[in-house]
Each structure stands twice: as C-alpha cells, then as structure tokens.
Amino acid sequence: VTDEAHLRKQLLDALTANGSLRTEPWKRAAERVPRHEFLRGGFFRRVEGAVPGAWAPVLEGDANWLGACYEDESLVTQIAGTILPADIRGQIMRAPTSSSTLPSLVLRMLEDLRVEQDSEVLEIGTGTGYSTALLCARLDEEHVTSIEYDETVASRARTALARQDLFPVIVTGDGLLGHAPSAPYDRVIATCGVRTVPTAWIEQTRPGGLILTTIGGWLDSSELARLTVHDDGTASGRLLSGEVSFMLARPHMPPPLGLLPDMNEGKEREAVIGSDVLTDWTTRFVVQLAAPGAQRLTMERDGHQEDVLIDVESGSWAAIYEDAGRWIVRQDGPEALWDGVEEQLGRWHAAGTPALEEFTVSVTPEGQTISW
Ligand SMILES: C[S@@+](CC[C@H](N)C(=O)[O-])C[C@H]1O[C@@H](n2cnc3c(N)ncnc32)[C@H](O)[C@@H]1O
C-alpha cells in the first residue's frame, strides 16, 4: 500500500465514522478520487497568531504537503483573485478566493444532494475540481457540468481532471447564471455561497429537482439550504444544519466600504438589544435577514469601542456601544437599521428562538423569503 492510498483510506474511514460519508455509491466514488491530484499546485496554510490573517505556501514535495491533502481541512489554493502558492516566498496577508473544501463537507453535501444514477448535475464553483471528480466518479462525466468564475482556476481544474481521465463540461463564467446549454438539470449544487438563490438555477432545473446551496450574507453567517423546484417555476425548502459557510460567489461579495459617513451625527437612544448578540451564529443570520445590505465593522470613538452596521448603498448606519452597563445605539440614514434588527430579533425571540433547521426558504419571481 502506498502512503497516499493509506492516507486516503484513513480519511475515508474517519468520514464514514463521523457520518459525512453515508452511502455505498459515494464511498466507492470517494475511494476512486485522489485528493492530492487536485492540489499539485500546492496550497496556503494559515500562519498561526497573525492578525488579520497571514498565509504561507505549502508546495508539492514539502514535508507536510501529502499529509495535509488527506486531512479533513479546507486548503486555500488562490488568494486575492490571482495569487497561487508557487507565486509566494514567505507570507501573504490578503483574502482567499479559491480553495479545496474540507472533504467531510464536500461528501456530506454530495450525500445531501440525493443524486440518482442518471441525474444531470450542475455544480457551481469548480475550484480545484476535487468535488467535480467525485461527481464524475459517481455519475459519469457526461452528466456533470461545473462552472468556475476564475479562468486560471478553471483551467487548472480541467488539467487535474484530465490527468484522472475525466472530461466533464467545465465552463468558465458566472455560475449565478447557470449554464443553459446543458440544462435541464436534476440537481444543482453550489460550493460557493449566495445571498439569494439565482432564478437561473430554478429555471434550468426540472420540476422535482433539487438545489443545494449555502445561503449567506455580509454579517458572516450562512447555512446550507435544500430547495425543491416546483412546476410553477418557484422553489422552496429548508435550511439544513451545521453552520456551513463558503466563500460568497464573487458577484455577491460586499461592495467596498469606501468613504464612511460622519458617524458623529445621528439619533441616539437606549438599545433594547446590545450588539453582543452578534457573536452568535444563528442570531447573526436573523440580523442579516433584517439588514441584508449591512456590513459590520468595529470603530473606536471617544475611548470606547462601537459595533457599526453600515449599508453603503443606502447610506444607513447604526453604531452600538455599551456605556455604564447600558447599550446605546446611534443611527442615521434612510433606514433605522438597528430598529429593524431589534424588531426582527423580537419576533424571533417571541417564536422561541427556532434553530436554523426550522427555517424555510421560498424563492418566487418576486424574490426570496426566509422565515421560521
Ligand atoms: C470553495 S471553492 C470550491 C471548492 C471545490 N468545489 C473543490 O472541491 O475544490 C469556491 C469556488 O467558487 C468559485 N466562484 C466564486 N464565485 C463564483 C461564481 N459566481 N460562479 C462560479 N464559481 C464561482 C471560486 O472562484 C472558487 O474557486
């Protein structure tokens, strides 16, 4: 047994034991796909202790390269939209833009996708091509279409897949538009997050088909959702569980903050709810629904820290801080953001703070509604 085969078996045994890998067909598919083949370009490892986050390259042949390929970890493969591991000596402090998702999540999602033998599948976010290869191993490449936004990432995935003798359709483009030429699909799976489920995915899916995607937003909370497409062109379903997060689809990334408004102005009142609630994942999800255009930052003012929510498009903002044991909010702009947040959290509390698994998602031509 080679090192690699041994490491792969160990990983798959662990994924079976923790319930990510649940069914025989997916076990057989996972056994056939060597993850390291999709990481030959290396990856970035987080440098511990660095603020706000520094990354150092690990290249093929480095001592811990092969071992890491078979750890249950996400491995960042591109940073800041262009930078690959081989481009860097030392460290880089920019945001990741492509990665190989941790295998437990990849396989859990593939299981949750409930494919059948002849399902036609559209994947959004090819990345390294590892998950695409798993789909091909399970379904056969002619049933698999995968879209990657980034040209370099897409071409590297094509090469890695070809080395495994796999030739699915890999489209370079914006996956939020789907890929009409291979439609209709039975299943759509996204390995990047979205703020709202694109109508193109619904239009390109057969009635009865499933869409599995992470729905997230700009307050850094997200959850996996599985929607069924209906005859009338709408889709609905539930959030699943696991606090699943993915990098947002590039067109859904927040706009730059730009020049901030003068935050000394604004109406001040005592807050009913303090911004300390934003440490909780589910609470952030609920807040995100109330203020979908808001981004969060922390600012120093008059010697205290303020949590600021700001919607750069509308110009609305709210600054929340603690003063002698009381929470104060100061806000301005067309919408009183924190009023909306408190109202929404009030309704969620009145309903008994339901967990995300109890939330339902519905997408119609009028838009997306998430409720509990
Ligand atoms: C987490 S990675 C994908 C992981 C991949 N499935 C794997 O197993 O290696 C997310 C990918 O989505 C891509 N992406 C972001 N926005 C996209 C979009 N609008 N359409 C298609 N791909 C997108 C990113 O470039 C990135 O490569």
XYZ file of N, CA, C and O in Angstrom, residues 6-19 21 31:
64
model
N -2.898 4.719 1.768
C -3.120 4.533 3.193
C -3.786 5.787 3.797
O -4.760 5.698 4.539
N -3.258 6.966 3.425
C -3.814 8.220 3.947
C -5.260 8.403 3.491
O -6.121 8.837 4.246
N -5.513 8.049 2.211
C -6.862 8.203 1.671
C -7.842 7.303 2.427
O -8.935 7.705 2.788
N -7.411 6.071 2.688
C -8.286 5.129 3.395
C -8.581 5.629 4.813
O -9.728 5.603 5.266
N -7.531 6.125 5.455
C -7.721 6.659 6.818
C -8.744 7.797 6.825
O -9.623 7.854 7.688
N -8.619 8.690 5.842
C -9.537 9.825 5.771
C -10.973 9.332 5.544
O -11.904 9.747 6.233
N -11.134 8.402 4.590
C -12.492 7.946 4.269
C -13.102 7.166 5.435
O -14.300 7.265 5.699
N -12.279 6.426 6.165
C -12.779 5.727 7.365
C -13.288 6.751 8.380
O -14.356 6.574 8.982
N -12.528 7.832 8.546
C -12.937 8.869 9.509
C -14.238 9.534 9.047
O -15.129 9.804 9.855
N -14.363 9.770 7.740
C -15.574 10.424 7.225
C -16.789 9.501 7.330
O -17.918 9.961 7.502
N -16.545 8.208 7.235
C -17.641 7.253 7.409
C -18.054 7.238 8.887
O -19.240 7.294 9.213
N -17.044 7.236 9.750
C -17.330 7.185 11.194
C -18.075 8.443 11.653
O -18.958 8.349 12.508
N -17.750 9.604 11.087
C -18.422 10.822 11.582
C -19.717 11.130 10.830
O -20.343 12.163 11.052
N -20.119 10.239 9.911
C -21.430 10.367 9.278
C -21.453 11.252 8.031
O -22.512 11.484 7.461
N -19.850 10.566 5.172
C -19.932 9.604 4.069
C -20.895 8.511 4.528
O -20.598 7.785 5.469
N -13.451 6.546 -2.892
C -12.260 5.686 -2.935
C -11.476 5.860 -4.230
O -10.281 5.632 -4.283
